[in-house]
Amino acid sequence: MSTKVAPDPSRRSETARRAILAAAIDLVGEVGYTKLSIEGIAHAAGVGKQTIYRWWSSKGSLLFDAFLTLAGEGEAAALPDTGDLAADLKLVLRATVDELDDPRYDQAMRAMHVEIVNDPILAADYVLRLDRPMRELKKERLRAAQRAGQLAEDVELEVAIDMLFGPILNRWLQRTGPLTHEYVDQVVDTALRGLQPRP
Amino acid sequence: MSTKVAPDPSRRSETARRAILAAAIDLVGEVGYTKLSIEGIAHAAGVGKQTIYRWWSSKGSLLFDAFLTLAGEGEAAALPDTGDLAADLKLVLRATVDELDDPRYDQAMRAMHVEIVNDPILAADYVLRLDRPMRELKKERLRAAQRAGQLAEDVELEVAIDMLFGPILNRWLQRTGPLTHEYVDQVVDTALRGLQPRP
């Protein structure tokens, strides 16, 4: 009797899907979003165009899935909790800055943000699949800080997250200034301490 | 003798330029950025396509100029100074939210942000022509607040501006939550007071 196992079609599908998503990320980093084409992705992934069109309706939705897979693998972990909120936030945000400075991620993430800005349906998907789960992890860290007396009890956590994580994203997207570790530290310290004079 | 005055060519040029910029803003609001065309803008402005191509190399650069003209006319004024920093910031940011909720501005501003995210040269132009001058006006208001003892002396003003104005822009661009006056007030109060527990 032969020991050869028949190929599992669902496994082959998953392999093709992953090859397509990886090819999309690689290619957008090389040629940019405008020049990205389904043909190019199919060629790089070693599949036919029809395979791609079976799963995705446009390069926008494909790239969006590719990005969510990439971001989900890298970031969907709980935030560090060493007991020092400021230090933990700086660690996470410095890592974000390093990632945004990496050309491999830069083009793919810009492309995703363009899709989000332009398309309310993709934006809703982004909120549901990436923004909300990430926010929950951030909130858990902030709740621990509240229990430890490092964050005011009555702070609106949604606003706290926007204030800590938003400035980095903004500066990167709009290129209004250099994205440095120094800037990260200033944002964290200023957000925690506030703009008002201390008594 | 005739009292008719010969048309002033530079004045005619300026009239055509303004008509083109206004048509670009109107049209992007109607059809969106993807379907916006130079032909459509020329038709709406009552000029030939060649007139547009004489001044702008692409619909991106034209729309960018149109947006800067629109934004410059509306916003390049000093921030109010009633002596109450929190109240003045809330007034300005509530007006921003109302503007972003206006469909006439929404599409045009989204289109400009997409251009900025994608194009480093346009982004540099945006920083120079809009972001920097607006930041200077914001800094003037914050410096007055420092003199009035309402803002800490050692606050980094660039970071303060990112923290006050960034969250509104982010929430609008990424559609992560409703853009309300309540949210504006929470952002201003949280930024001023900080996230740490008060003594």
CSV table of C-alpha atoms in Angstrom, one decimal:
chain,number,residue,atom,x,y,z
A,1,MET,CA,0.0,0.0,0.0
A,2,SER,CA,1.2,3.5,-0.8
A,3,THR,CA,2.0,5.8,2.2
A,4,LYS,CA,1.4,8.8,0.0
A,5,VAL,CA,-1.3,11.0,1.4
A,6,ALA,CA,-3.7,12.8,-0.9
A,7,PRO,CA,-3.3,16.6,-0.9
A,8,ASP,CA,-5.7,18.3,1.5
A,9,PRO,CA,-7.6,20.8,-0.6
A,10,SER,CA,-8.3,23.2,2.3
A,11,ARG,CA,-4.7,23.1,3.2
A,12,ARG,CA,-3.6,23.9,-0.4
A,13,SER,CA,-6.1,26.8,-0.4
A,14,GLU,CA,-4.6,28.1,2.8
A,15,THR,CA,-1.1,27.9,1.4
A,16,ALA,CA,-2.1,29.7,-1.7
A,17,ARG,CA,-3.9,32.4,0.3
A,18,ARG,CA,-0.9,33.0,2.5
A,19,ALA,CA,1.4,33.2,-0.6
A,20,ILE,CA,-0.9,35.8,-2.1
A,21,LEU,CA,-1.1,37.9,1.0
A,22,ALA,CA,2.7,37.8,1.4
A,23,ALA,CA,3.3,38.6,-2.2
A,24,ALA,CA,0.9,41.6,-1.9
A,25,ILE,CA,2.8,43.0,1.1
A,26,ASP,CA,6.2,42.5,-0.6
A,27,LEU,CA,5.1,44.0,-3.9
A,28,VAL,CA,3.5,47.1,-2.5
A,29,GLY,CA,6.7,47.8,-0.6
A,30,GLU,CA,8.6,47.5,-3.9
A,31,VAL,CA,6.4,49.3,-6.4
A,32,GLY,CA,4.0,51.4,-4.3
A,33,TYR,CA,0.2,51.2,-4.2
A,34,THR,CA,-0.5,53.0,-7.5
A,35,LYS,CA,1.6,50.5,-9.5
A,36,LEU,CA,0.5,47.5,-7.6
A,37,SER,CA,-1.6,45.1,-9.8
A,38,ILE,CA,-3.5,41.9,-9.4
A,39,GLU,CA,-1.4,40.5,-12.3
A,40,GLY,CA,1.8,41.3,-10.5
A,41,ILE,CA,0.6,39.8,-7.2
A,42,ALA,CA,-0.5,36.6,-9.0
A,43,HIS,CA,2.8,36.3,-10.8
A,44,ALA,CA,4.8,36.8,-7.5
A,45,ALA,CA,2.6,34.3,-5.6
A,46,GLY,CA,2.7,31.7,-8.4
A,47,VAL,CA,-1.0,31.5,-8.8
A,48,GLY,CA,-3.5,32.5,-11.5
A,49,LYS,CA,-5.3,35.8,-11.5
A,50,GLN,CA,-8.6,33.9,-11.3
A,51,THR,CA,-7.5,32.4,-7.9
A,52,ILE,CA,-7.1,35.9,-6.6
A,53,TYR,CA,-10.4,37.2,-8.0
A,54,ARG,CA,-12.2,34.2,-6.4
A,55,TRP,CA,-11.3,35.5,-2.9
A,56,TRP,CA,-10.9,39.3,-3.4
A,57,SER,CA,-12.9,41.8,-5.4
A,58,SER,CA,-10.1,44.4,-5.7
A,59,LYS,CA,-6.5,45.1,-4.9
A,60,GLY,CA,-7.7,47.3,-2.1
A,61,SER,CA,-9.6,44.6,-0.3
A,62,LEU,CA,-6.7,42.1,-0.9
A,63,LEU,CA,-4.1,44.5,0.4
A,64,PHE,CA,-6.3,45.2,3.4
A,65,ASP,CA,-6.5,41.5,4.3
A,66,ALA,CA,-2.8,41.2,3.7
A,67,PHE,CA,-2.2,44.1,6.1
A,68,LEU,CA,-4.5,42.8,8.7
A,69,THR,CA,-2.8,39.4,8.7
A,70,LEU,CA,0.6,41.1,9.0
A,71,ALA,CA,-0.5,43.5,11.7
A,72,GLY,CA,-2.4,40.8,13.6
A,73,GLU,CA,0.5,38.4,13.7
A,74,GLY,CA,2.9,41.1,15.0
A,75,GLU,CA,0.9,43.1,17.4
A,76,ALA,CA,-2.2,41.3,18.8
A,77,ALA,CA,-0.4,40.6,22.0
A,78,ALA,CA,-1.1,42.1,25.4
A,79,LEU,CA,0.9,45.2,26.3
A,80,PRO,CA,3.9,44.7,28.6
A,81,ASP,CA,3.2,45.3,32.3
A,82,THR,CA,6.3,45.9,34.4
A,83,GLY,CA,4.4,48.0,36.9
A,84,ASP,CA,5.7,51.2,35.4
A,85,LEU,CA,3.1,52.6,33.0
A,86,ALA,CA,5.3,55.3,31.4
A,87,ALA,CA,8.1,52.9,30.7
A,88,ASP,CA,5.8,50.3,29.2
A,89,LEU,CA,4.1,52.9,26.9
A,90,LYS,CA,7.5,54.2,25.8
A,91,LEU,CA,8.7,50.7,25.0
A,92,VAL,CA,5.6,49.9,22.9
A,93,LEU,CA,5.6,53.2,21.1
A,94,ARG,CA,9.3,53.2,20.4
A,95,ALA,CA,8.8,49.7,18.8
A,96,THR,CA,5.9,51.2,16.7
A,97,VAL,CA,8.2,54.0,15.5
A,98,ASP,CA,10.9,51.5,14.5
A,99,GLU,CA,8.3,49.5,12.6
A,100,LEU,CA,7.0,52.6,10.8
A,101,ASP,CA,10.6,53.6,9.8
A,102,ASP,CA,11.0,50.2,8.1
A,103,PRO,CA,10.4,50.7,4.4
A,104,ARG,CA,9.0,47.1,4.1
A,105,TYR,CA,6.1,48.2,6.3
A,106,ASP,CA,5.9,51.9,5.4
A,107,GLN,CA,4.3,51.4,1.9
A,108,ALA,CA,1.9,48.7,2.9
A,109,MET,CA,0.7,50.6,5.9
A,110,ARG,CA,0.3,53.9,3.9
A,111,ALA,CA,-1.7,51.9,1.3
A,112,MET,CA,-4.0,50.6,4.0
A,113,HIS,CA,-4.5,54.0,5.5
A,114,VAL,CA,-5.4,55.4,2.1
A,115,GLU,CA,-8.0,52.7,1.7
A,116,ILE,CA,-9.4,53.5,5.2
A,117,VAL,CA,-9.6,57.2,4.5
A,118,ASN,CA,-11.4,56.7,1.2
A,119,ASP,CA,-13.7,53.8,1.9
A,120,PRO,CA,-16.2,53.7,4.8
A,121,ILE,CA,-16.8,50.0,4.4
A,122,LEU,CA,-13.1,49.1,4.6
A,123,ALA,CA,-12.8,51.5,7.5
A,124,ALA,CA,-15.6,49.7,9.4
A,125,ASP,CA,-13.8,46.5,8.7
A,126,TYR,CA,-10.6,48.0,10.0
A,127,VAL,CA,-12.3,49.2,13.2
A,128,LEU,CA,-13.8,45.8,13.8
A,129,ARG,CA,-10.9,43.6,13.0
A,130,LEU,CA,-7.9,45.6,14.0
A,131,ASP,CA,-8.6,48.9,15.9
A,132,ARG,CA,-11.2,47.4,18.4
A,133,PRO,CA,-9.1,44.3,19.4
A,134,MET,CA,-6.0,46.5,19.7
A,135,ARG,CA,-7.9,49.0,21.8
A,136,GLU,CA,-9.1,46.3,24.1
A,137,LEU,CA,-5.5,45.2,24.8
A,138,LYS,CA,-4.5,48.8,25.4
A,139,LYS,CA,-7.5,49.4,27.7
A,140,GLU,CA,-6.5,46.3,29.7
A,141,ARG,CA,-3.1,47.8,30.4
A,142,LEU,CA,-4.6,51.2,31.3
A,143,ARG,CA,-7.1,49.5,33.7
A,144,ALA,CA,-4.1,47.8,35.4
A,145,ALA,CA,-2.5,51.2,35.7
A,146,GLN,CA,-5.7,52.6,37.3
A,147,ARG,CA,-5.7,49.7,39.8
A,148,ALA,CA,-2.0,50.5,40.5
A,149,GLY,CA,-2.8,54.2,41.1
A,150,GLN,CA,-0.8,55.4,38.0
A,151,LEU,CA,-3.8,56.6,36.0
A,152,ALA,CA,-6.7,58.7,37.2
A,153,GLU,CA,-9.9,56.6,38.0
A,154,ASP,CA,-12.1,59.0,36.0
A,155,VAL,CA,-10.1,59.1,32.8
A,156,GLU,CA,-12.0,58.2,29.6
A,157,LEU,CA,-9.9,55.3,28.3
A,158,GLU,CA,-10.9,55.9,24.7
A,159,VAL,CA,-9.5,59.4,24.9
A,160,ALA,CA,-6.4,58.3,26.8
A,161,ILE,CA,-5.6,55.8,24.0
A,162,ASP,CA,-6.2,58.5,21.2
A,163,MET,CA,-3.9,60.8,23.1
A,164,LEU,CA,-1.1,58.3,23.6
A,165,PHE,CA,-1.1,56.5,20.3
A,166,GLY,CA,-2.6,59.1,17.9
A,167,PRO,CA,0.2,61.6,17.7
A,168,ILE,CA,2.7,59.0,16.5
A,169,LEU,CA,0.4,57.8,13.7
A,170,ASN,CA,-0.4,61.4,12.7
A,171,ARG,CA,3.2,62.5,12.5
A,172,TRP,CA,4.1,59.4,10.4
A,173,LEU,CA,1.1,59.7,8.0
A,174,GLN,CA,1.4,63.5,7.5
A,175,ARG,CA,5.2,63.7,7.8
A,176,THR,CA,4.9,66.8,10.0
A,177,GLY,CA,8.1,66.0,11.9
A,178,PRO,CA,10.7,63.4,12.6
A,179,LEU,CA,9.5,60.1,14.2
A,180,THR,CA,12.0,59.6,16.9
A,181,HIS,CA,12.2,57.9,20.3
A,182,GLU,CA,12.6,61.4,21.8
A,183,TYR,CA,9.3,62.4,20.4
A,184,VAL,CA,7.7,59.2,21.7
A,185,ASP,CA,9.0,59.9,25.2
A,186,GLN,CA,7.7,63.5,25.1
A,187,VAL,CA,4.3,62.4,24.0
A,188,VAL,CA,4.0,59.8,26.8
A,189,ASP,CA,5.3,62.2,29.5
A,190,THR,CA,3.1,65.1,28.3
A,191,ALA,CA,0.0,62.9,28.1
A,192,LEU,CA,0.5,61.5,31.6
A,193,ARG,CA,1.4,64.7,33.3
A,194,GLY,CA,-0.9,67.1,31.3
A,195,LEU,CA,-0.3,70.5,29.9
A,196,GLN,CA,-1.4,72.5,32.9
A,197,PRO,CA,1.2,73.8,35.4
A,198,ARG,CA,1.7,71.5,38.3
A,199,PRO,CA,0.7,72.9,41.6
B,1,MET,CA,-13.7,108.2,-27.0
B,2,SER,CA,-14.7,104.8,-25.7
B,3,THR,CA,-14.8,104.3,-22.0
B,4,LYS,CA,-14.3,100.5,-22.4
B,5,VAL,CA,-11.2,99.3,-20.6
B,6,ALA,CA,-9.1,96.6,-22.2
B,7,PRO,CA,-9.3,93.3,-20.2
B,8,ASP,CA,-6.4,92.9,-17.9
B,9,PRO,CA,-4.7,89.5,-18.8
B,10,SER,CA,-3.4,88.9,-15.3
B,11,ARG,CA,-6.8,89.6,-13.8
B,12,ARG,CA,-8.4,87.2,-16.4
B,13,SER,CA,-5.9,84.6,-15.4
B,14,GLU,CA,-6.6,85.0,-11.7
B,15,THR,CA,-10.4,84.7,-12.4
B,16,ALA,CA,-9.9,81.5,-14.4
B,17,ARG,CA,-7.6,80.1,-11.7
B,18,ARG,CA,-10.2,80.8,-9.0
B,19,ALA,CA,-12.9,79.2,-11.1
B,20,ILE,CA,-10.8,76.1,-11.6
B,21,LEU,CA,-10.0,75.8,-7.9
B,22,ALA,CA,-13.7,76.2,-6.9
B,23,ALA,CA,-14.8,73.7,-9.6
B,24,ALA,CA,-12.3,71.2,-8.3
B,25,ILE,CA,-13.6,71.4,-4.7
B,26,ASP,CA,-17.2,71.3,-5.8
B,27,LEU,CA,-16.7,68.3,-8.1
B,28,VAL,CA,-14.6,66.2,-5.7
B,29,GLY,CA,-17.5,66.7,-3.2
B,30,GLU,CA,-20.0,65.4,-5.8
B,31,VAL,CA,-18.1,62.5,-7.4
B,32,GLY,CA,-15.3,61.7,-5.1
B,33,TYR,CA,-11.6,61.7,-5.8
B,34,THR,CA,-11.4,58.5,-7.8
B,35,LYS,CA,-13.9,59.7,-10.4
B,36,LEU,CA,-12.6,63.3,-10.4
B,37,SER,CA,-11.1,64.2,-13.8
B,38,ILE,CA,-9.3,67.1,-15.4
B,39,GLU,CA,-12.0,67.1,-18.1
B,40,GLY,CA,-14.7,67.3,-15.6
B,41,ILE,CA,-13.1,70.2,-13.8
B,42,ALA,CA,-12.4,72.1,-17.0
B,43,HIS,CA,-16.0,71.6,-18.1
B,44,ALA,CA,-17.4,72.9,-14.7
B,45,ALA,CA,-15.0,75.9,-14.6
B,46,GLY,CA,-15.8,76.8,-18.3
B,47,VAL,CA,-12.1,76.6,-19.4
B,48,GLY,CA,-10.2,74.3,-21.7
B,49,LYS,CA,-8.2,71.4,-20.5
B,50,GLN,CA,-5.0,73.0,-21.8
B,51,THR,CA,-5.5,76.0,-19.4
B,52,ILE,CA,-5.5,73.5,-16.5
B,53,TYR,CA,-2.5,71.6,-17.7
B,54,ARG,CA,-0.6,74.9,-18.1
B,55,TRP,CA,-0.8,75.4,-14.3
B,56,TRP,CA,-1.0,72.0,-12.8
B,57,SER,CA,0.6,68.7,-13.7
B,58,SER,CA,-2.0,66.4,-12.2
B,59,LYS,CA,-5.4,66.3,-10.6
B,60,GLY,CA,-3.6,65.7,-7.3
B,61,SER,CA,-1.6,68.9,-7.4
B,62,LEU,CA,-4.6,70.9,-8.6
B,63,LEU,CA,-6.8,69.6,-5.8
B,64,PHE,CA,-4.1,70.2,-3.4
B,65,ASP,CA,-3.9,73.9,-4.4
B,66,ALA,CA,-7.7,74.1,-4.3
B,67,PHE,CA,-7.7,72.7,-0.8
B,68,LEU,CA,-4.9,75.0,0.4
B,69,THR,CA,-6.8,78.0,-1.0
B,70,LEU,CA,-10.0,76.9,0.7
B,71,ALA,CA,-8.3,76.1,4.0
B,72,GLY,CA,-6.2,79.3,3.9
B,73,GLU,CA,-9.2,81.5,3.4
B,74,GLY,CA,-11.2,79.9,6.3
B,75,GLU,CA,-8.6,79.2,8.9
B,76,ALA,CA,-5.5,81.3,8.7
B,77,ALA,CA,-6.7,83.6,11.5
B,78,ALA,CA,-5.3,83.8,15.0
B,79,LEU,CA,-7.0,81.6,17.6
B,80,PRO,CA,-9.5,83.3,19.9
B,81,ASP,CA,-8.1,84.5,23.2
B,82,THR,CA,-10.8,85.2,25.8
B,83,GLY,CA,-8.3,84.5,28.6
B,84,ASP,CA,-9.7,81.0,29.2
B,85,LEU,CA,-7.5,78.4,27.3
B,86,ALA,CA,-9.8,75.4,27.7
B,87,ALA,CA,-12.9,77.4,26.4
B,88,ASP,CA,-11.0,78.8,23.5
B,89,LEU,CA,-9.6,75.4,22.4
B,90,LYS,CA,-13.1,73.8,22.7
B,91,LEU,CA,-14.5,76.6,20.5
B,92,VAL,CA,-11.9,76.1,17.8
B,93,LEU,CA,-12.1,72.3,17.9
B,94,ARG,CA,-15.9,72.2,17.9
B,95,ALA,CA,-15.9,74.4,14.8
B,96,THR,CA,-13.4,72.0,13.2
B,97,VAL,CA,-15.6,69.1,13.9
B,98,ASP,CA,-18.6,70.9,12.4
B,99,GLU,CA,-16.5,71.6,9.3
B,100,LEU,CA,-15.4,67.9,9.0
B,101,ASP,CA,-19.0,66.8,9.3
B,102,ASP,CA,-19.9,69.0,6.3
B,103,PRO,CA,-20.1,66.7,3.2
B,104,ARG,CA,-18.8,69.6,1.0
B,105,TYR,CA,-15.5,69.6,2.9
B,106,ASP,CA,-15.3,66.0,3.8
B,107,GLN,CA,-14.5,64.6,0.3
B,108,ALA,CA,-12.0,67.4,-0.5
B,109,MET,CA,-10.2,67.1,2.7
B,110,ARG,CA,-10.0,63.3,2.5
B,111,ALA,CA,-8.6,63.6,-1.0
B,112,MET,CA,-5.9,66.0,0.2
B,113,HIS,CA,-5.0,63.7,3.1
B,114,VAL,CA,-4.7,60.7,0.7
B,115,GLU,CA,-2.3,62.8,-1.4
B,116,ILE,CA,-0.3,63.7,1.6
B,117,VAL,CA,0.0,60.1,2.8
B,118,ASN,CA,1.1,58.9,-0.6
B,119,ASP,CA,3.3,61.7,-1.8
B,120,PRO,CA,6.3,63.0,0.2
B,121,ILE,CA,6.7,66.1,-2.1
B,122,LEU,CA,3.1,67.2,-1.6
B,123,ALA,CA,3.4,66.4,2.1
B,124,ALA,CA,6.4,68.8,2.3
B,125,ASP,CA,4.4,71.4,0.5
B,126,TYR,CA,1.5,70.9,2.9
B,127,VAL,CA,3.8,71.2,5.9
B,128,LEU,CA,5.3,74.4,4.5
B,129,ARG,CA,2.1,76.1,3.3
B,130,LEU,CA,-0.5,75.0,5.7
B,131,ASP,CA,0.7,73.0,8.7
B,132,ARG,CA,3.6,75.3,9.7
B,133,PRO,CA,1.6,78.6,9.5
B,134,MET,CA,-1.3,77.1,11.4
B,135,ARG,CA,1.0,75.7,14.0
B,136,GLU,CA,2.6,79.1,14.5
B,137,LEU,CA,-0.9,80.6,15.2
B,138,LYS,CA,-1.6,77.8,17.6
B,139,LYS,CA,1.7,78.3,19.3
B,140,GLU,CA,1.0,82.0,19.8
B,141,ARG,CA,-2.2,81.1,21.6
B,142,LEU,CA,-0.3,78.6,23.8
B,143,ARG,CA,2.5,81.0,24.6
B,144,ALA,CA,-0.2,83.5,25.7
B,145,ALA,CA,-1.6,80.7,28.0
B,146,GLN,CA,1.9,80.2,29.4
B,147,ARG,CA,2.2,83.9,30.2
B,148,ALA,CA,-1.3,83.7,31.9
B,149,GLY,CA,-0.2,80.7,34.0
B,150,GLN,CA,-2.7,78.3,32.3
B,151,LEU,CA,0.0,76.2,30.6
B,152,ALA,CA,3.2,74.8,32.1
B,153,GLU,CA,6.3,76.8,31.2
B,154,ASP,CA,8.3,73.7,30.2
B,155,VAL,CA,5.7,72.1,27.9
B,156,GLU,CA,7.0,71.2,24.4
B,157,LEU,CA,4.5,73.3,22.3
B,158,GLU,CA,4.8,71.0,19.2
B,159,VAL,CA,3.7,68.0,21.4
B,160,ALA,CA,1.0,70.0,23.0
B,161,ILE,CA,-0.4,70.9,19.6
B,162,ASP,CA,-0.3,67.3,18.4
B,163,MET,CA,-2.1,66.2,21.5
B,164,LEU,CA,-4.9,68.7,21.3
B,165,PHE,CA,-5.5,68.8,17.5
B,166,GLY,CA,-4.3,65.3,16.5
B,167,PRO,CA,-7.1,63.1,18.0
B,168,ILE,CA,-9.9,64.9,16.2
B,169,LEU,CA,-8.1,64.5,12.8
B,170,ASN,CA,-7.4,60.9,13.5
B,171,ARG,CA,-10.9,60.0,14.5
B,172,TRP,CA,-12.2,61.7,11.4
B,173,LEU,CA,-9.7,60.1,9.0
B,174,GLN,CA,-10.0,56.6,10.4
B,175,ARG,CA,-13.6,56.7,11.4
B,176,THR,CA,-12.8,55.1,14.7
B,177,GLY,CA,-15.6,56.8,16.6
B,178,PRO,CA,-18.2,59.6,16.4
B,179,LEU,CA,-16.9,63.1,16.0
B,180,THR,CA,-18.9,65.0,18.6
B,181,HIS,CA,-18.6,68.2,20.6
B,182,GLU,CA,-18.5,65.9,23.7
B,183,TYR,CA,-15.4,64.1,22.3
B,184,VAL,CA,-13.8,67.5,21.7
B,185,ASP,CA,-14.4,68.6,25.3
B,186,GLN,CA,-13.0,65.3,26.6
B,187,VAL,CA,-9.8,65.7,24.5
B,188,VAL,CA,-9.2,69.3,25.7
B,189,ASP,CA,-9.9,68.5,29.4
B,190,THR,CA,-7.8,65.3,29.3
B,191,ALA,CA,-4.9,67.0,27.5
B,192,LEU,CA,-4.8,69.9,29.9
B,193,ARG,CA,-5.2,67.9,33.1
B,194,GLY,CA,-3.2,64.8,32.1
B,195,LEU,CA,-3.9,61.1,32.6
B,196,GLN,CA,-2.2,60.8,36.0
B,197,PRO,CA,-4.2,61.0,39.2
B,198,ARG,CA,-4.3,64.4,40.7
B,199,PRO,CA,-2.6,64.8,44.1
